[in-house]
Amino acid sequence: MEAKTEKPCFETMGSMKHTMAAEEKEFYSCEEAKKFTRGDFDRNPRLYEAVVRSMEAW
């Protein structure tokens, strides 16, 4: 009897390190900020903070 080597039924997802960091900036223009929804801010409070800091420059 030989042991079968099976592939897992799932794949490794990989790193998600870049997903939010790539989208998050230090400054957002007024036009960019208008595109965000309340849900965007609820999911990412740092995004909200960045937009508030950006508002000082508008």
Short mmCIF file of N, CA and C in Angstrom, two decimals:
data_model
loop_
_atom_site.label_atom_id
_atom_site.label_comp_id
_atom_site.label_asym_id
_atom_site.label_seq_id
_atom_site.Cartn_x
_atom_site.Cartn_y
_atom_site.Cartn_z
N MET A 1 0.82 -1.17 0.00
CA MET A 1 0.00 0.00 0.00
C MET A 1 0.87 1.25 0.00
N GLU A 2 0.64 2.12 -0.94
CA GLU A 2 1.39 3.37 -1.03
C GLU A 2 0.53 4.53 -0.56
N ALA A 3 1.16 5.49 0.10
CA ALA A 3 0.44 6.68 0.55
C ALA A 3 0.28 7.64 -0.62
N LYS A 4 -0.89 8.13 -0.78
CA LYS A 4 -1.14 9.10 -1.84
C LYS A 4 -0.74 10.49 -1.35
N THR A 5 -0.14 11.22 -2.22
CA THR A 5 0.17 12.61 -1.89
C THR A 5 -0.87 13.47 -2.61
N GLU A 6 -1.73 14.05 -1.82
CA GLU A 6 -2.79 14.87 -2.39
C GLU A 6 -2.44 16.34 -2.27
N LYS A 7 -2.85 17.07 -3.27
CA LYS A 7 -2.70 18.51 -3.20
C LYS A 7 -3.80 19.06 -2.30
N PRO A 8 -3.50 20.08 -1.54
CA PRO A 8 -4.57 20.65 -0.71
C PRO A 8 -5.66 21.26 -1.59
N CYS A 9 -6.86 21.28 -1.07
CA CYS A 9 -7.98 21.80 -1.87
C CYS A 9 -8.03 23.32 -1.84
N PHE A 10 -7.05 23.95 -1.25
CA PHE A 10 -7.00 25.40 -1.20
C PHE A 10 -5.60 25.86 -1.54
N GLU A 11 -5.49 27.07 -1.98
CA GLU A 11 -4.19 27.64 -2.28
C GLU A 11 -3.85 28.68 -1.23
N THR A 12 -2.58 28.86 -1.00
CA THR A 12 -2.16 29.88 -0.07
C THR A 12 -2.53 31.24 -0.62
N MET A 13 -3.09 32.05 0.21
CA MET A 13 -3.58 33.35 -0.23
C MET A 13 -2.46 34.32 -0.55
N GLY A 14 -1.39 34.25 0.18
CA GLY A 14 -0.30 35.18 -0.07
C GLY A 14 -0.41 36.39 0.84
N SER A 15 0.49 37.29 0.68
CA SER A 15 0.56 38.46 1.54
C SER A 15 -0.48 39.49 1.12
N MET A 16 -1.12 40.08 2.13
CA MET A 16 -2.06 41.18 1.88
C MET A 16 -1.47 42.48 2.38
N LYS A 17 -0.19 42.46 2.66
CA LYS A 17 0.48 43.62 3.22
C LYS A 17 0.33 44.85 2.34
N HIS A 18 0.35 44.67 1.05
CA HIS A 18 0.34 45.80 0.13
C HIS A 18 -1.05 46.35 -0.17
N THR A 19 -2.11 45.64 0.14
CA THR A 19 -3.42 46.07 -0.33
C THR A 19 -3.86 47.40 0.26
N MET A 20 -3.87 47.55 1.55
CA MET A 20 -4.29 48.81 2.14
C MET A 20 -3.20 49.87 2.06
N ALA A 21 -1.97 49.44 2.23
CA ALA A 21 -0.89 50.41 2.21
C ALA A 21 -0.78 51.08 0.84
N ALA A 22 -1.06 50.34 -0.23
CA ALA A 22 -0.96 50.91 -1.56
C ALA A 22 -2.08 51.92 -1.80
N GLU A 23 -3.24 51.69 -1.19
CA GLU A 23 -4.37 52.58 -1.41
C GLU A 23 -4.34 53.79 -0.49
N GLU A 24 -3.73 53.63 0.66
CA GLU A 24 -3.73 54.71 1.64
C GLU A 24 -2.62 55.71 1.35
N LYS A 25 -3.00 56.98 1.28
CA LYS A 25 -2.05 58.04 1.01
C LYS A 25 -2.07 59.01 2.18
N GLU A 26 -1.17 59.95 2.16
CA GLU A 26 -1.12 60.98 3.19
C GLU A 26 -2.03 62.15 2.86
N PHE A 27 -2.24 62.42 1.58
CA PHE A 27 -3.05 63.56 1.16
C PHE A 27 -4.07 63.12 0.11
N TYR A 28 -5.28 63.61 0.27
CA TYR A 28 -6.35 63.36 -0.70
C TYR A 28 -6.92 64.69 -1.14
N SER A 29 -7.12 64.85 -2.43
CA SER A 29 -7.75 66.06 -2.93
C SER A 29 -9.24 66.02 -2.59
N CYS A 30 -9.89 67.14 -2.74
CA CYS A 30 -11.31 67.22 -2.45
C CYS A 30 -12.10 66.24 -3.34
N GLU A 31 -11.73 66.15 -4.59
CA GLU A 31 -12.41 65.25 -5.53
C GLU A 31 -12.24 63.79 -5.11
N GLU A 32 -11.02 63.44 -4.68
CA GLU A 32 -10.78 62.06 -4.24
C GLU A 32 -11.59 61.75 -2.98
N ALA A 33 -11.62 62.68 -2.06
CA ALA A 33 -12.32 62.47 -0.80
C ALA A 33 -13.82 62.30 -1.01
N LYS A 34 -14.37 63.00 -1.98
CA LYS A 34 -15.81 62.89 -2.25
C LYS A 34 -16.21 61.50 -2.73
N LYS A 35 -15.28 60.75 -3.26
CA LYS A 35 -15.58 59.41 -3.78
C LYS A 35 -15.69 58.36 -2.68
N PHE A 36 -15.18 58.65 -1.48
CA PHE A 36 -15.25 57.68 -0.38
C PHE A 36 -16.64 57.66 0.22
N THR A 37 -17.03 56.49 0.67
CA THR A 37 -18.32 56.33 1.34
C THR A 37 -18.11 56.22 2.85
N ARG A 38 -19.17 56.31 3.58
CA ARG A 38 -19.10 56.13 5.03
C ARG A 38 -18.55 54.73 5.35
N GLY A 39 -18.93 53.75 4.54
CA GLY A 39 -18.43 52.38 4.73
C GLY A 39 -16.92 52.31 4.59
N ASP A 40 -16.36 53.07 3.64
CA ASP A 40 -14.90 53.10 3.47
C ASP A 40 -14.24 53.59 4.75
N PHE A 41 -14.81 54.63 5.34
CA PHE A 41 -14.24 55.18 6.56
C PHE A 41 -14.44 54.25 7.75
N ASP A 42 -15.58 53.56 7.78
CA ASP A 42 -15.84 52.61 8.87
C ASP A 42 -14.85 51.44 8.82
N ARG A 43 -14.53 50.99 7.62
CA ARG A 43 -13.60 49.88 7.47
C ARG A 43 -12.16 50.29 7.73
N ASN A 44 -11.85 51.56 7.48
CA ASN A 44 -10.47 52.01 7.60
C ASN A 44 -10.42 53.39 8.26
N PRO A 45 -10.37 53.43 9.59
CA PRO A 45 -10.33 54.72 10.30
C PRO A 45 -9.11 55.57 9.93
N ARG A 46 -8.00 54.95 9.56
CA ARG A 46 -6.82 55.73 9.17
C ARG A 46 -7.08 56.51 7.89
N LEU A 47 -7.92 55.98 7.02
CA LEU A 47 -8.30 56.69 5.81
C LEU A 47 -9.06 57.96 6.17
N TYR A 48 -9.98 57.85 7.11
CA TYR A 48 -10.73 59.01 7.57
C TYR A 48 -9.79 60.08 8.15
N GLU A 49 -8.85 59.65 8.96
CA GLU A 49 -7.90 60.59 9.57
C GLU A 49 -7.07 61.30 8.49
N ALA A 50 -6.67 60.57 7.46
CA ALA A 50 -5.88 61.16 6.38
C ALA A 50 -6.71 62.20 5.61
N VAL A 51 -7.99 61.91 5.40
CA VAL A 51 -8.85 62.85 4.70
C VAL A 51 -9.07 64.11 5.54
N VAL A 52 -9.26 63.94 6.85
CA VAL A 52 -9.45 65.10 7.72
C VAL A 52 -8.20 65.99 7.69
N ARG A 53 -7.02 65.37 7.74
CA ARG A 53 -5.77 66.17 7.67
C ARG A 53 -5.66 66.87 6.33
N SER A 54 -6.11 66.21 5.26
CA SER A 54 -6.06 66.80 3.92
C SER A 54 -6.98 67.99 3.79
N MET A 55 -8.08 67.98 4.51
CA MET A 55 -9.06 69.06 4.42
C MET A 55 -8.45 70.41 4.83
N GLU A 56 -7.46 70.39 5.67
CA GLU A 56 -6.82 71.63 6.12
C GLU A 56 -6.14 72.37 4.95
N ALA A 57 -5.77 71.65 3.92
CA ALA A 57 -5.06 72.25 2.79
C ALA A 57 -5.99 72.68 1.66
N TRP A 58 -7.27 72.34 1.73
CA TRP A 58 -8.18 72.68 0.63
C TRP A 58 -8.50 74.13 0.62
#
